[in-house]
Short mmCIF file of C-alpha atoms in Angstrom, two decimals:
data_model
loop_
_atom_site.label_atom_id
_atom_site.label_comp_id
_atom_site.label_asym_id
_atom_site.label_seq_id
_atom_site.Cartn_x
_atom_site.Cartn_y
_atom_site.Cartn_z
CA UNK A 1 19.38 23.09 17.11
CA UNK A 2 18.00 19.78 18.86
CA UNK A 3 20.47 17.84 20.58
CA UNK A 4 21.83 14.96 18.87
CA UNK A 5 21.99 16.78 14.89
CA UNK A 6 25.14 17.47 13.64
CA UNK A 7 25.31 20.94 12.06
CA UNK A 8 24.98 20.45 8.60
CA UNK A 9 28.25 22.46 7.63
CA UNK A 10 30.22 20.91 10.06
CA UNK A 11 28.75 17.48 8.89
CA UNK A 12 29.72 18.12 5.19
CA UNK A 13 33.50 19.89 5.90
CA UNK A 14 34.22 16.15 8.05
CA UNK A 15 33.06 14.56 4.88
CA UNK A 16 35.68 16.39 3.20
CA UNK A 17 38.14 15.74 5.57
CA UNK A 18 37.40 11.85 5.54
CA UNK A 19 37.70 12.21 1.51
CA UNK A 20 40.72 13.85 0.81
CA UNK A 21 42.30 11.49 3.93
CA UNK A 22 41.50 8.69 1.66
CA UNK A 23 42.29 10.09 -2.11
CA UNK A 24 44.89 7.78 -3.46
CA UNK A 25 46.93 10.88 -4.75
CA UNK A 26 47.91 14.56 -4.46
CA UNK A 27 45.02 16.66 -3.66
CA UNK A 28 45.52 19.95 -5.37
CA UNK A 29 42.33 21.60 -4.93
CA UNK A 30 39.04 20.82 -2.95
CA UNK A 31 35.77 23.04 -3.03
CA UNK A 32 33.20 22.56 -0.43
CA UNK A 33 29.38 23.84 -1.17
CA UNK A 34 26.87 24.24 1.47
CA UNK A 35 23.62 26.57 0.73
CA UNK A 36 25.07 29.80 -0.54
CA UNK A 37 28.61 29.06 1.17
CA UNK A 38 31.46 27.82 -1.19
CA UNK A 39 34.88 27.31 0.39
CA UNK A 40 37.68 26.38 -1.98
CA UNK A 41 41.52 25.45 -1.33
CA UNK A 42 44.31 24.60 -3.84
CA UNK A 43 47.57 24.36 -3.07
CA UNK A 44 50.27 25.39 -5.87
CA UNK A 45 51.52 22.87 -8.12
CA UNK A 46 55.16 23.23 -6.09
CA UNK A 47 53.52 23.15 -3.16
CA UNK A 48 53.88 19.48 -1.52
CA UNK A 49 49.69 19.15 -1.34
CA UNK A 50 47.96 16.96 0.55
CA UNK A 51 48.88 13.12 -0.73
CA UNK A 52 46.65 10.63 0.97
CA UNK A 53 48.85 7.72 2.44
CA UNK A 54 48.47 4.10 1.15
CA UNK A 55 45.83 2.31 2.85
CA UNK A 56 47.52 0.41 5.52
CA UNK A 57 47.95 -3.36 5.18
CA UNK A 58 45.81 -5.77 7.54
CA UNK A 59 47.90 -6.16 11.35
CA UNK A 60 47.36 -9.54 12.85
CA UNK A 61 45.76 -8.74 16.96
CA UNK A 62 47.62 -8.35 19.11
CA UNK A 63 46.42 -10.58 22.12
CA UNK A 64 42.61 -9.28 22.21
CA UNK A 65 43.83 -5.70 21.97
CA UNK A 66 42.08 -3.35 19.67
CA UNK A 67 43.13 -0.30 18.43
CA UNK A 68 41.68 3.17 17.74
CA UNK A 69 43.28 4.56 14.76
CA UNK A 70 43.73 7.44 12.77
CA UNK A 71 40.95 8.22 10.31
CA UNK A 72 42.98 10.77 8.65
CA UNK A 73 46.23 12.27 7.92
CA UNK A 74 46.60 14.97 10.72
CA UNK A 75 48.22 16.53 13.81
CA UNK A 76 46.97 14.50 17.58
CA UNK A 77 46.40 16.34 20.33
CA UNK A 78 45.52 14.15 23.18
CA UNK A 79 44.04 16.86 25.30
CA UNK A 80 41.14 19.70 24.54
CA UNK A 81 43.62 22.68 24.98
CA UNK A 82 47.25 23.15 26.18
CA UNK A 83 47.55 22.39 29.66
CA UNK A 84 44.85 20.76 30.05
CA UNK A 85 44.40 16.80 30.85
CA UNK A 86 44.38 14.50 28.49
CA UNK A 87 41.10 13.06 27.39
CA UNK A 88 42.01 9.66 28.36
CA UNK A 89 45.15 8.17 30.14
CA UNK A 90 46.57 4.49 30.86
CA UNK A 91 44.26 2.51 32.83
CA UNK A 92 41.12 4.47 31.89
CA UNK A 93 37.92 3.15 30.93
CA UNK A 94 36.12 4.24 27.89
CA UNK A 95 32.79 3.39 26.04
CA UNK A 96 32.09 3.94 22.80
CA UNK A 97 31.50 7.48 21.66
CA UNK A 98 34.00 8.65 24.04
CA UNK A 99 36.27 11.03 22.81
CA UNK A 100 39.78 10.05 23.79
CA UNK A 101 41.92 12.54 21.44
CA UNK A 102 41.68 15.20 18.90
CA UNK A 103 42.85 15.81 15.31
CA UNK A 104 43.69 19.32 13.50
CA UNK A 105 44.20 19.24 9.73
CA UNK A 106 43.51 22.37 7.56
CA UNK A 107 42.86 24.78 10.99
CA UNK A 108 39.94 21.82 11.63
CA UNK A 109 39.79 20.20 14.98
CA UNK A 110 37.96 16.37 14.74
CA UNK A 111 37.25 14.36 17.23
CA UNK A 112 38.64 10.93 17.98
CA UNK A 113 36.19 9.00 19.56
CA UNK A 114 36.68 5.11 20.95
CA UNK A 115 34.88 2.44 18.83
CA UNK A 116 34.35 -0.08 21.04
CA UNK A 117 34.57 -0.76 25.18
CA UNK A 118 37.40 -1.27 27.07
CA UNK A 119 40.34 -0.19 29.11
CA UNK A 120 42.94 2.23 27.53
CA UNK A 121 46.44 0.21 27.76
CA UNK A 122 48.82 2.63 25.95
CA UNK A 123 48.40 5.54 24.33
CA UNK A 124 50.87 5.01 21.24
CA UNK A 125 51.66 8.45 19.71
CA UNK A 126 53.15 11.82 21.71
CA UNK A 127 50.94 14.50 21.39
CA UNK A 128 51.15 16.84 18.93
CA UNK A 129 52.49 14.54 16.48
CA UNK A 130 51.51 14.35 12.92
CA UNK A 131 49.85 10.74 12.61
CA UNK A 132 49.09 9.42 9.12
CA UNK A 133 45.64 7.24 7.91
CA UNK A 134 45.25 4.20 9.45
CA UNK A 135 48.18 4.79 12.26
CA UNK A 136 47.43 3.35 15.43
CA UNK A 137 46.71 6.07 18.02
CA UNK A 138 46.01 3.91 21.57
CA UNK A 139 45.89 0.41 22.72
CA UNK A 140 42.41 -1.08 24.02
CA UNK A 141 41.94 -4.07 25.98
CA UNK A 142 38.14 -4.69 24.82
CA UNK A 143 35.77 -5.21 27.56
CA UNK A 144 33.52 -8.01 27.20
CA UNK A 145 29.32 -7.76 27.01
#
């Protein structure tokens, strides 16, 4: 595969990710079709589901800081294995693209990735915590240019 394509599986089960993250209710069932592939999940009607969380109101900045948030209702793991050091740490530099934590929700691991520039001021959640849409994950002092 040429470098630079997402696979187009992986592409369409972070599509579903990003959709049932932003449902505005209980999702009780999800099916997923790619070529002759069909994955389907539903959870029982007593089982809790997956409930997308409000969208989160509009936070005034913070002093130039920006903020790399969750893009989904998950677990964050802020390194690529147990062990292991974490992708980014306080006073690091990132660029955008970077990957500076991970998500797992439904046995999927996501990437989070930095937006924008700048220098990593606090990282705001523990690892291995669940983190809900929208929740800020780590503080970023934007770089300017």
């Amino acid at each position: 595969m040429p470098e630079g394509n997402a696979d187009p599986l992986d592409a369409a089960v972070r599509s579903l990710a990003r959709l049932i993250g932003s449902t505005p209710g209980p999702v009780r069932r999800a099916r997923l079709q790619h070529g002759d592939l069909v994955v389907e999940v539903e959870w029982p009607d007593g089982a809790p589901g997956l409930a997308a969380v409000p969208a989160v109101p509009p936070v005034e900045a913070d002093a130039g800081l920006h903020y790399v948030c969750a893009p989904m209702v998950a677990t964050l793991y802020l390194a690529p294995s147990p062990g292991a050091d974490p992708f980014v740490s306080e006073g690091d530099q990132v660029v955008p693209g970077q990957q500076v934590a991970i998500l797992e929700a439904m046995k999927m691991m996501i990437p989070v990735e930095a937006d924008r520039a700048g220098e990593v001021v606090k990282v705001l959640v523990p690892n291995a915590t669940p983190v809900e849409y929208g929740e800020r994950l780590i503080a970023l002092a934007v770089s300017e240019g």
